[in-house]
Tab-separated table of C-alpha atoms and ligand atoms in Angstrom:
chain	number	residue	atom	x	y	z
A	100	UNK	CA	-1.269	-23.782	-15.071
A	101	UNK	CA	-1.010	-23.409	-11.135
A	102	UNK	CA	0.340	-20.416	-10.139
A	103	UNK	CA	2.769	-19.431	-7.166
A	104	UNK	CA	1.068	-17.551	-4.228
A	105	UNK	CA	3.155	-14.109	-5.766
A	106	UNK	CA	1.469	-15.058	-9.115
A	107	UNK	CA	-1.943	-15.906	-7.811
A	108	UNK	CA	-1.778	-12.857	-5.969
A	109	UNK	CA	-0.735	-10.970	-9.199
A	110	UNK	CA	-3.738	-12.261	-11.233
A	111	UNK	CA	-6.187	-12.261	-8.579
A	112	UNK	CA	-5.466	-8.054	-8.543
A	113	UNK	CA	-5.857	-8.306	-12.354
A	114	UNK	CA	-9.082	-10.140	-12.819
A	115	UNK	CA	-11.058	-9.900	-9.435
A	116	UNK	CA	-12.844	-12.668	-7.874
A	117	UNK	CA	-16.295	-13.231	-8.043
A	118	UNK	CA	-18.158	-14.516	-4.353
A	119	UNK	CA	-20.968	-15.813	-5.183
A	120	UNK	CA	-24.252	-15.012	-2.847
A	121	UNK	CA	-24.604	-18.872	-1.135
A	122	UNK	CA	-20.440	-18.173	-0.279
A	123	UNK	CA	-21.212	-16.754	3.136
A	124	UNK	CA	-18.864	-13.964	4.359
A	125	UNK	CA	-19.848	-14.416	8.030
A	126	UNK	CA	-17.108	-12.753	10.756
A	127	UNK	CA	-14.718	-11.586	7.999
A	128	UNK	CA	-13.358	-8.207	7.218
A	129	UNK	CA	-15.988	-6.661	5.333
A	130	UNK	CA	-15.214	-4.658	2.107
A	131	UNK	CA	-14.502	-1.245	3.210
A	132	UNK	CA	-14.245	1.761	1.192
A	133	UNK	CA	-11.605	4.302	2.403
A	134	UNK	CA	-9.464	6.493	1.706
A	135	UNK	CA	-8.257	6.235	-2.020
A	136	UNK	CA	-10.646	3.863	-2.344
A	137	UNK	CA	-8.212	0.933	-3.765
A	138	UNK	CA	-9.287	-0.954	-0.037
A	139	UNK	CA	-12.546	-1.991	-2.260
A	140	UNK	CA	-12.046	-5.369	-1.991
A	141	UNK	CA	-11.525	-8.289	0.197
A	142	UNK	CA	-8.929	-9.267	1.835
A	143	UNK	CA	-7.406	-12.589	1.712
A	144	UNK	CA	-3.998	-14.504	2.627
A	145	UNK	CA	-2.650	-17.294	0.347
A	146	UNK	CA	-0.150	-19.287	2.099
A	147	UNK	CA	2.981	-19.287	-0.050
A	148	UNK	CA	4.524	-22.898	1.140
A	149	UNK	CA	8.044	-21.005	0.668
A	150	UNK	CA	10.456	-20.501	3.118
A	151	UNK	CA	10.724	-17.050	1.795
A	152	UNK	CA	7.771	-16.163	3.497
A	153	UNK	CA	4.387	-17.812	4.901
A	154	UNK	CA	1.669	-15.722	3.428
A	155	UNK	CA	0.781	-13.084	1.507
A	156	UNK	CA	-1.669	-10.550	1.729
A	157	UNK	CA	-4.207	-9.161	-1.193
A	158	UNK	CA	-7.247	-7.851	-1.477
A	159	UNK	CA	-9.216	-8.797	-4.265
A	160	UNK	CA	-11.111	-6.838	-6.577
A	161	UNK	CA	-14.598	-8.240	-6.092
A	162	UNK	CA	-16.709	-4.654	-6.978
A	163	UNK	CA	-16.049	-3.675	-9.611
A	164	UNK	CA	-16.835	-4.273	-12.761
A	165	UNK	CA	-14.225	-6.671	-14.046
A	166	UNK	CA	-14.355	-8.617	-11.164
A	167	UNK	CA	-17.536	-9.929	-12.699
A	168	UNK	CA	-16.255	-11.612	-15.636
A	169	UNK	CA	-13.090	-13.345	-13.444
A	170	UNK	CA	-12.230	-16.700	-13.866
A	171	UNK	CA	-11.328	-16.612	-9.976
A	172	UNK	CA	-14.497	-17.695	-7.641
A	173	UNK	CA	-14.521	-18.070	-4.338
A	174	UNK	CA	-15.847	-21.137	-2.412
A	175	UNK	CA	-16.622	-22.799	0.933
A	176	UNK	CA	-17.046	-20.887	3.981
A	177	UNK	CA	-15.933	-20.230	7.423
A	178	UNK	CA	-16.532	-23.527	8.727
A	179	UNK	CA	-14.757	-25.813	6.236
A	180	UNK	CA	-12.004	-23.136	5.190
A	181	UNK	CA	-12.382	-20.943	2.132
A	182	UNK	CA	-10.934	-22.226	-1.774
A	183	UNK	CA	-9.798	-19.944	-4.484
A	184	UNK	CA	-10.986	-21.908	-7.750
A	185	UNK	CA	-9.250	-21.146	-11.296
A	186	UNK	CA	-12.193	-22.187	-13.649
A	187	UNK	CA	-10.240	-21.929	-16.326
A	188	UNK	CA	-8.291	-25.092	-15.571
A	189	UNK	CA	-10.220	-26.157	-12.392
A	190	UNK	CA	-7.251	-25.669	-10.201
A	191	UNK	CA	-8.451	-25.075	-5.887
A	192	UNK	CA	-6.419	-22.843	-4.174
A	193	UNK	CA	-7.046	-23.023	-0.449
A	194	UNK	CA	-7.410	-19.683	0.827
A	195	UNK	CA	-7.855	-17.558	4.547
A	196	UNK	CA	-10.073	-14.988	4.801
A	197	UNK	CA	-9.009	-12.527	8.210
A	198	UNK	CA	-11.586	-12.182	10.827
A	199	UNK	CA	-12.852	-8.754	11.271
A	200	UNK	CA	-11.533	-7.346	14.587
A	201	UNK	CA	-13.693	-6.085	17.823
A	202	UNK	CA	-12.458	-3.156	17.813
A	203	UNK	CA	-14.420	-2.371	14.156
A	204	UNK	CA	-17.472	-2.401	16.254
A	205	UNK	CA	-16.637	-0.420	18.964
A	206	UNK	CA	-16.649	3.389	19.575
A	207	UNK	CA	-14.052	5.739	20.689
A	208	UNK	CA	-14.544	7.674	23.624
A	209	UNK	CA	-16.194	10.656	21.902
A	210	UNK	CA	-18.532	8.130	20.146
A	211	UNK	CA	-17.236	7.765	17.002
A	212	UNK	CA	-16.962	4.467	15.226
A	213	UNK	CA	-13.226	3.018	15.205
A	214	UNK	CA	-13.232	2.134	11.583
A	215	UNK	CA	-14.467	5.374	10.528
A	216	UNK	CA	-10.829	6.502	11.593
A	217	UNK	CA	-8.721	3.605	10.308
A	218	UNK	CA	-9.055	0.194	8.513
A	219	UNK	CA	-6.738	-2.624	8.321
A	220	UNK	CA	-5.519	-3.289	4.817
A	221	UNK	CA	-3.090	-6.466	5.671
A	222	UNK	CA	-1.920	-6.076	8.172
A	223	UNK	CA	-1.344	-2.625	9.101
A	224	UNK	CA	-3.511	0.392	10.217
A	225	UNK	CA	-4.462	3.124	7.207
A	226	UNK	CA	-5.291	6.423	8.371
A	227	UNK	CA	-6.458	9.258	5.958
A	228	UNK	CA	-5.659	12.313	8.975
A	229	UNK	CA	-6.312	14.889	6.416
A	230	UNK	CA	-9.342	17.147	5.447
A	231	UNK	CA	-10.116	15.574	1.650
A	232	UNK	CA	-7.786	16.625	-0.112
A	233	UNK	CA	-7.476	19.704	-1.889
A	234	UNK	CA	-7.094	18.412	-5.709
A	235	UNK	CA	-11.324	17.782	-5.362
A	236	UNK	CA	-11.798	21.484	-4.442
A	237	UNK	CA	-10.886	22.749	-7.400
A	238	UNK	CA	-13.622	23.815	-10.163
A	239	UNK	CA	-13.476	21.809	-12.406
A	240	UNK	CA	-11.660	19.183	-10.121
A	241	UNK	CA	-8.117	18.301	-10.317
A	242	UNK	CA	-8.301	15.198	-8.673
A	243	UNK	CA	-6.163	12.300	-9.676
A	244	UNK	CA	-8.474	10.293	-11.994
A	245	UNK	CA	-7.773	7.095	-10.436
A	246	UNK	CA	-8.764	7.957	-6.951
A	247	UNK	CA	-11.898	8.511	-4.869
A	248	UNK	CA	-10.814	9.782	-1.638
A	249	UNK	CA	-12.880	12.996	-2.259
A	250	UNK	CA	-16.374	10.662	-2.316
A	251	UNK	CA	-14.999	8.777	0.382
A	252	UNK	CA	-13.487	10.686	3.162
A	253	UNK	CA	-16.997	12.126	5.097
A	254	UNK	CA	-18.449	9.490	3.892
A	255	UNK	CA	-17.078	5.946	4.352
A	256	UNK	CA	-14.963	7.604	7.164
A	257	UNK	CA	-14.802	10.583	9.037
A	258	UNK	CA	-14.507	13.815	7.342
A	259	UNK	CA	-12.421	15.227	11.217
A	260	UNK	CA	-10.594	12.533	12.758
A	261	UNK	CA	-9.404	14.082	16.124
A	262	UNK	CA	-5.707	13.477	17.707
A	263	UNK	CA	-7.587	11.348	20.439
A	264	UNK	CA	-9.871	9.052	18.203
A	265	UNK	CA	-6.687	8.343	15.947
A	266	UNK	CA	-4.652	7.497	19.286
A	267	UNK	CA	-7.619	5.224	20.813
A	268	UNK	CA	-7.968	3.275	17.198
A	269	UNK	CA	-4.311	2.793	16.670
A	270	UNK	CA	-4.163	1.380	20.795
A	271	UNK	CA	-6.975	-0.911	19.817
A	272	UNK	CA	-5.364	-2.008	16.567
A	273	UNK	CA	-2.142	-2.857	18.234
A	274	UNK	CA	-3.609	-4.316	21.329
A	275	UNK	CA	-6.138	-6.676	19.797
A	276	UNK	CA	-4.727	-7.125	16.491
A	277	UNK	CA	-1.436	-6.940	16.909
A	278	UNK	CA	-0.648	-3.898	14.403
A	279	UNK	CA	2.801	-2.633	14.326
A	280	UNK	CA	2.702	-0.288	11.556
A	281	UNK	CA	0.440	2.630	11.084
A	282	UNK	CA	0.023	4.713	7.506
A	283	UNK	CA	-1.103	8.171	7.695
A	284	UNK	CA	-2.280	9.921	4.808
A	285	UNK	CA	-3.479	13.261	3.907
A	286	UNK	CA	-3.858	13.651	-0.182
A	287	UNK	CA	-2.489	17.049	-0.971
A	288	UNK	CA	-3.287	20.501	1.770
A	289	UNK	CA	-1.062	23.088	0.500
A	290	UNK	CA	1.963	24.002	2.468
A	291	UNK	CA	0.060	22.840	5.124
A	292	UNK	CA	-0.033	18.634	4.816
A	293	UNK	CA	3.137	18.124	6.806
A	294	UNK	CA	2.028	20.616	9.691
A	295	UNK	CA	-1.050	19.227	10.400
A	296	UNK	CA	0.866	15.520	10.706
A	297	UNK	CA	2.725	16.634	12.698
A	298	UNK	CA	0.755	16.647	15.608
A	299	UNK	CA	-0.419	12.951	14.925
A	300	UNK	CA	2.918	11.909	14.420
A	301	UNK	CA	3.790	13.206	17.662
A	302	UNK	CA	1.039	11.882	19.815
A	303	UNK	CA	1.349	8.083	18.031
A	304	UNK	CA	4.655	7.904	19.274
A	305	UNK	CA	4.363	9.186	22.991
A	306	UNK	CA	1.311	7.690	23.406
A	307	UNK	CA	1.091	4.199	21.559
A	308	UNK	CA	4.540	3.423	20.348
A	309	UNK	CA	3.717	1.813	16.773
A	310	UNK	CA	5.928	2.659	13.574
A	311	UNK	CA	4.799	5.228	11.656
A	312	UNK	CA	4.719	5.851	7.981
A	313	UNK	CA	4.039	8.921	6.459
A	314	UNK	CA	2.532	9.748	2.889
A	315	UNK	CA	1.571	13.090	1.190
A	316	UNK	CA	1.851	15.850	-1.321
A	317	UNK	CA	5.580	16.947	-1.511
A	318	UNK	CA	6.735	20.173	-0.149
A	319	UNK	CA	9.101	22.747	-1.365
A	320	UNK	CA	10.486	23.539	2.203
A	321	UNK	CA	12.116	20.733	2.786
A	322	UNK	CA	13.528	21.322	6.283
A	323	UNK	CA	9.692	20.446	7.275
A	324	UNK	CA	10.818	16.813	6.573
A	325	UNK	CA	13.273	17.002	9.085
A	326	UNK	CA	11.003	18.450	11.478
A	327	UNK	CA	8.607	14.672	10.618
A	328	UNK	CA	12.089	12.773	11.072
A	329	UNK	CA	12.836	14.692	14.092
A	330	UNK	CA	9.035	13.495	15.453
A	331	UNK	CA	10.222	9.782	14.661
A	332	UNK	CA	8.407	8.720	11.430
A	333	UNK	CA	9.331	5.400	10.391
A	334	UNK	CA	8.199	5.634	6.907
A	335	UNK	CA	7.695	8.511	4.303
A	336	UNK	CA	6.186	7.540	1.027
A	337	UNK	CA	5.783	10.110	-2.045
A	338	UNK	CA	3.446	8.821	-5.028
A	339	UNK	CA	4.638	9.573	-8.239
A	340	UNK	CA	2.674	7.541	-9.765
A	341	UNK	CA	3.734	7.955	-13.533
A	342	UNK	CA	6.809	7.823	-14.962
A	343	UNK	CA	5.849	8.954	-18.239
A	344	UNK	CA	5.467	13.071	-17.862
A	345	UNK	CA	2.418	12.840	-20.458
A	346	UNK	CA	0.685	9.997	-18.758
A	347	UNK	CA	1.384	11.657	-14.790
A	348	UNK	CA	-0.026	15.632	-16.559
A	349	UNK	CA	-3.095	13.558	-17.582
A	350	UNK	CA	-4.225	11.554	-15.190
A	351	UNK	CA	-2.429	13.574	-12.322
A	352	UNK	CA	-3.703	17.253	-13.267
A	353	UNK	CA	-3.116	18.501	-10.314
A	354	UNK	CA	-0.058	17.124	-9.177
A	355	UNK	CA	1.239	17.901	-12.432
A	356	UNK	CA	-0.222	21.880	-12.179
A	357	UNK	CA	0.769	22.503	-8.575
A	358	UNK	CA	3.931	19.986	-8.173
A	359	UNK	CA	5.927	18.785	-10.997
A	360	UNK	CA	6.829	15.117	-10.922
A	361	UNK	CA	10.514	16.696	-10.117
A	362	UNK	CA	9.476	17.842	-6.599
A	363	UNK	CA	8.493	13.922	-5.921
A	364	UNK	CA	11.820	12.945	-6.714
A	365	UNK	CA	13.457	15.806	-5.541
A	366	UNK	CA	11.737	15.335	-1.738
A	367	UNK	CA	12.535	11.723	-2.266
A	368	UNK	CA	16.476	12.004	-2.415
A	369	UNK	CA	16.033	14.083	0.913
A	370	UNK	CA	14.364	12.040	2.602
A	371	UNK	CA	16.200	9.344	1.334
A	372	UNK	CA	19.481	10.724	2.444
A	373	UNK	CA	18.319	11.964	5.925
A	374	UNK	CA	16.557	8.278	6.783
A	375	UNK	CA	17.466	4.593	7.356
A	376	UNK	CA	17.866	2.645	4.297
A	377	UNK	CA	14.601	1.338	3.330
A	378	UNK	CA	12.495	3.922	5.200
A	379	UNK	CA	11.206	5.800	2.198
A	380	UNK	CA	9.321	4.503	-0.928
A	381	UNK	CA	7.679	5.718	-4.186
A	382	UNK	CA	4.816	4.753	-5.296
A	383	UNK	CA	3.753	4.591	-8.903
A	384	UNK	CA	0.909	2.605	-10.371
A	385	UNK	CA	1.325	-0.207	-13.170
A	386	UNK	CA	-1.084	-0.669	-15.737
A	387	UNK	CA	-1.998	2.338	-17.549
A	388	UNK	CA	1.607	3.974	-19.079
A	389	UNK	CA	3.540	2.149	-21.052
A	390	UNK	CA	5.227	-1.046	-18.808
A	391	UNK	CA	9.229	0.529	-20.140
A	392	UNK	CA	8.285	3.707	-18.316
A	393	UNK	CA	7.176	2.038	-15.386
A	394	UNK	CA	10.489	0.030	-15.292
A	395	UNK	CA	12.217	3.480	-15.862
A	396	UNK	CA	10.373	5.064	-12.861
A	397	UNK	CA	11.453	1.625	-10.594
A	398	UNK	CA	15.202	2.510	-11.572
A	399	UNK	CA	15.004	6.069	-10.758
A	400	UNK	CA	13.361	5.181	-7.588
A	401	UNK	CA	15.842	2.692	-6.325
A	402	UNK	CA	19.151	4.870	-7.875
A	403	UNK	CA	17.359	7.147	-5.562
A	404	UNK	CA	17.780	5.014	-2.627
A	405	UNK	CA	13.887	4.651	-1.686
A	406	UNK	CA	12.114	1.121	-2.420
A	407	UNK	CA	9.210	1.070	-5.096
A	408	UNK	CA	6.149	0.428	-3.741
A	409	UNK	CA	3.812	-0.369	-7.112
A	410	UNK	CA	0.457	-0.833	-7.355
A	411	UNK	CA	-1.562	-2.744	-10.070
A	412	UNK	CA	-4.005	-0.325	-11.637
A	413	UNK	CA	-7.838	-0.976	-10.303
A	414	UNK	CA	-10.246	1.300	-12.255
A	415	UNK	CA	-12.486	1.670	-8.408
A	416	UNK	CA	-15.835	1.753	-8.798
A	417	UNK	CA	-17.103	5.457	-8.795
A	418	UNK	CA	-13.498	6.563	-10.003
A	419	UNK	CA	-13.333	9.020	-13.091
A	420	UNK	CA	-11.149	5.558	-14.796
A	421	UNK	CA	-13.806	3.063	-13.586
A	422	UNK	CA	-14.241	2.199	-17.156
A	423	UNK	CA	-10.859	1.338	-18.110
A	424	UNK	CA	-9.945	-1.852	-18.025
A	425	UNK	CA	-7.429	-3.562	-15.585
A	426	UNK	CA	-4.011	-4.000	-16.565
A	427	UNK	CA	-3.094	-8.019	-17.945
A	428	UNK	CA	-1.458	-10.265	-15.756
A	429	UNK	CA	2.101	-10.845	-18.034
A	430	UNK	CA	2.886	-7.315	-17.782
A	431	UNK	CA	2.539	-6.830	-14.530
A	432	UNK	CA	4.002	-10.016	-13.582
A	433	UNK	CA	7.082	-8.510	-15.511
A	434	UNK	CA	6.868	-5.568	-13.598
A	435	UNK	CA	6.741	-7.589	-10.254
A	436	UNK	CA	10.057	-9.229	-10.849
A	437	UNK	CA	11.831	-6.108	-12.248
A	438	UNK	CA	10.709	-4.685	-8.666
A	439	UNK	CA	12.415	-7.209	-7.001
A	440	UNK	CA	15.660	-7.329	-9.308
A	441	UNK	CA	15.557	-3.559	-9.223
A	442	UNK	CA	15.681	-3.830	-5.291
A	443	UNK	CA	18.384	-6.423	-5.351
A	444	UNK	CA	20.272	-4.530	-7.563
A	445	UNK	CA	20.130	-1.748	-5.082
A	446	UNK	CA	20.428	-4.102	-1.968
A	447	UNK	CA	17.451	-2.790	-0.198
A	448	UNK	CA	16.338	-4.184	2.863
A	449	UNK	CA	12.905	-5.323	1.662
A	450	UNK	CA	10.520	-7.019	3.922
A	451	UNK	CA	13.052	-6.038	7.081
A	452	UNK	CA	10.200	-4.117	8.972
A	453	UNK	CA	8.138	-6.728	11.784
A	454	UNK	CA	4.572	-7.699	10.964
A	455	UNK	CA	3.831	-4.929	7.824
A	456	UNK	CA	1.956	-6.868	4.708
A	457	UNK	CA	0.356	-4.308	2.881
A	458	UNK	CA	-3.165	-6.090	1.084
A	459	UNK	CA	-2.926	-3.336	-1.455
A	460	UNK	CA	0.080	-3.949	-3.191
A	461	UNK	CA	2.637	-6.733	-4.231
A	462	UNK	CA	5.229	-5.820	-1.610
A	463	UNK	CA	8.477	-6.147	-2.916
A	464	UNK	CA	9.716	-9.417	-0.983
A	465	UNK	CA	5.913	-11.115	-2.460
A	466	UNK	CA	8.081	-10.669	-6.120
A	467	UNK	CA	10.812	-12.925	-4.561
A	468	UNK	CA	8.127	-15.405	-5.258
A	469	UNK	CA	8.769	-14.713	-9.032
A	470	UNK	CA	12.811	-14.388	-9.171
A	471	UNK	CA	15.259	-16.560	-10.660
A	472	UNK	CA	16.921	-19.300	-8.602
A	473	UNK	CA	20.775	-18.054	-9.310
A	474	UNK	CA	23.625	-17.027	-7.241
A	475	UNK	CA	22.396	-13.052	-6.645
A	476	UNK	CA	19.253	-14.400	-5.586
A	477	UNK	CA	20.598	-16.265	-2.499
A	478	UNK	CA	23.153	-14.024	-2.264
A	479	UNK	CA	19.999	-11.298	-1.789
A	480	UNK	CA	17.750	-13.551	0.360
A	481	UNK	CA	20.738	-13.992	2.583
A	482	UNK	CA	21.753	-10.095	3.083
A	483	UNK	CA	18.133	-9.997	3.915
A	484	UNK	CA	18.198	-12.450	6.617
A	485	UNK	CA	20.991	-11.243	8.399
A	486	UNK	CA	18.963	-7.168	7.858
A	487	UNK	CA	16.245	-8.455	9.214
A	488	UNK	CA	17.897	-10.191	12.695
A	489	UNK	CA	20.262	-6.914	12.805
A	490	UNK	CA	16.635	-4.767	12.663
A	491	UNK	CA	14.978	-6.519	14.818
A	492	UNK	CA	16.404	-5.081	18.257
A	493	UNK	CA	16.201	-1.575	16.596
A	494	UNK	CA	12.108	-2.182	15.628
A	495	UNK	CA	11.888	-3.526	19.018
A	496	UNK	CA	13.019	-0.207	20.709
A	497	UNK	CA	10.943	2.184	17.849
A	498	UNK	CA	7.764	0.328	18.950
A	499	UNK	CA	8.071	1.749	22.572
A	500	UNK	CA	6.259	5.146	23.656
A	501	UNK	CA	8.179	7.366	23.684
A	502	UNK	CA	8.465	11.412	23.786
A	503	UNK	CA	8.463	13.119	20.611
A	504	UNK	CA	11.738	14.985	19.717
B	799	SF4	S1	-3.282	13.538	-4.472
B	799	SF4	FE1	-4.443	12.413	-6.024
B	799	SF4	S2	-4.448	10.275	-5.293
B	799	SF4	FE2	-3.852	11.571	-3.562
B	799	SF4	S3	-5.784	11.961	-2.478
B	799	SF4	FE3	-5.451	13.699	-3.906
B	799	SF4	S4	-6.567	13.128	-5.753
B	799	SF4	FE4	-6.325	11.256	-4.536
């Protein structure tokens, strides 16, 4: 059976994609390993042919150890255009596969490699500003089993990014490939994560202009979230990640030992109260607790007033769950419309920001792809329409350098 690009996208982050050696890979984004580590794969954009929107962004599980067994194999190759083929019913899905940019290549000005500080994952800039983060300290580690930012970060990328190498990259990004949106993220540093943003935060937005998004451990003194809002941020996200308290205490021991999933929630309504509708998000990954629980954490997200952001389960190579085995495409295709409905519901204003299509997820509006054709759905599209022209002058005038309150 074909499947939509929302669909395709949805299965392709189930089962991988296998690229066979003769498939050459010549001037595309390579597979980089970074931060969390969930950037493992390629990235690719299926044209949608909706109206909703052109293309979506995914990158596909091609490392691991699923990925070997997909039905999905890539074909062709830069000169004749890339194909997506289904061998299970020999369907061809023409395919694009994003040029890697320049700036990958080049160096900042104290010589160190631009994509040792950030990556593109769709098309925004990912940042991990942080020292690795502090779960992977612990003896034995308390790291979130899912995750490999503590093999990654002085490794794949710099252990020390500097204020001035994260400024240069995030110039380059924006100048050459048009980035908009930059995601900085620290894991979790104590009572310390938001204070050493801070300073990021601050120099971003005097000195390149983009939006900025925000994403680490919560804190128990809130007023340092107004003292981020204050500095501009654009975007806070909090991961959850569970629902399910017995699921989140063992696969999140630390989160669960030194936060409590109520602090994520708690932080959430703040920041959900003191920003623009649609700013914050929480993120919980799909796949592993039971699918009800999931759909209970979406609700209690969006009652909330933040947007879910939810991630298909990848066990990453080299993660504690690289064993596991991926979640199955009906379930999470279930969970993909319930997003959507869930935001509807709520009214959000999904998909409202310029030029942000994050590779790593199914972004809400993707799940429009998978809705219902009745009157709430055009009802929905059309409050969205009119968000987006109404946001447009106001993303126009956060995208300008500016001084930091
Ligand atoms: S909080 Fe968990 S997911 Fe985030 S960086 Fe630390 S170990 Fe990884």
């Amino acid at each position: 059976m074909r499947l939509n690009a929302c669909e395709l996208e949805i299965d392709l982050f189930c089962s991988g994609m296998r690229v066979p050696d003769e498939v050459s890979l010549a001037g595309v984004r390579g597979v980089s390993r970074t931060r969390a580590g969930l950037g493992s794969g390629l990235e690719v954009v299926l044209p949608t042919g909706s109206r909703i929107k052109d293309e979506i962004w995914v990158n596909v599980p091609v490392v691991e150890n699923f990925a070997h067994d997909s039905p999905y194999r890539l074909t062709g190759g830069p000169a004749q255009g890339y194909e997506i083929v289904d061998e299970r019913f020999d369907l061809h899905y023409p395919v694009r596969l994003p040029q890697e940019p320049g700036w990958y290549a080049r160096q900042t000005s104290q010589g160190v490699p631009m994509s040792r500080v950030g990556v593109l994952q769709g098309t925004y800039l990912g940042i991990y500003v942080s020292m690795v983060c502090a779960f992977w300290n612990y003896r034995p580690a308390l790291n979130c089993r899912f995750c490999t930012t503590g093999q990654n970060v002085g490794d794949a990328e710099e252990a020390d990014k500097s204020i001035a190498d994260v400024v240069e990259t995030c110039r380059a990004a924006r100048d050459e490939s048009g980035v908009t949106f930059v995601h900085l993220n620290g894991g979790f540093q104590g009572t310390k994560g938001i204070e050493f943003t801070l300073p990021y935060v601050r120099a971003i937005k005097e000195e390149v202009g983009l939006l900025v998004g925000v994403q680490l451990a919560p804190e128990r003194d809130f007023s340092r979230y107004d003292a981020l809002i204050d500095a501009g941020i654009d975007h806070i996200s909090f991961c959850l990640e569970f629902f399910d308290p017995a699921w989140f205490g063992r696969i999140c021991p630390g989160k669960a030992r030194v936060h409590g999933q109520q602090l994520f929630l708690d932080a959430m309504a703040y920041c959900a109260k003191r920003m623009p509708r649609g700013s914050v998000s929480g993120e919980i990954i799909a796949g592993i607790e039971p699918i009800e629980r999931t759909l209970q954490g979406i609700d209690v997200i969006t009652d909330l007033g933040a947007f879910p952001t939810v991630c298909i389960f990848r066990p990453t190579q080299g993660a504690d769950m690289e064993a596991w085995p991926s979640p199955s495409y009906e379930g999470m295709r279930h969970v993909m419309e319930y997003v959507y409905d869930a935001c509807r519901r709520h009214w959000l204003p999904i998909g409202a920001a310029p030029n942000i299509e994050v590779s790593l997820v199914v972004n809400p509006d993707d799940a429009a792809l998978l809705a219902r054709r009745d009157f709430g759905f055009y009802r929905y599209e059309a409050f969205r329409k009119v968000a987006k022209t109404v946001a447009r002058p106001i993303f126009a005038r956060r995208l300008r350098p500016r001084p930091a309150a």
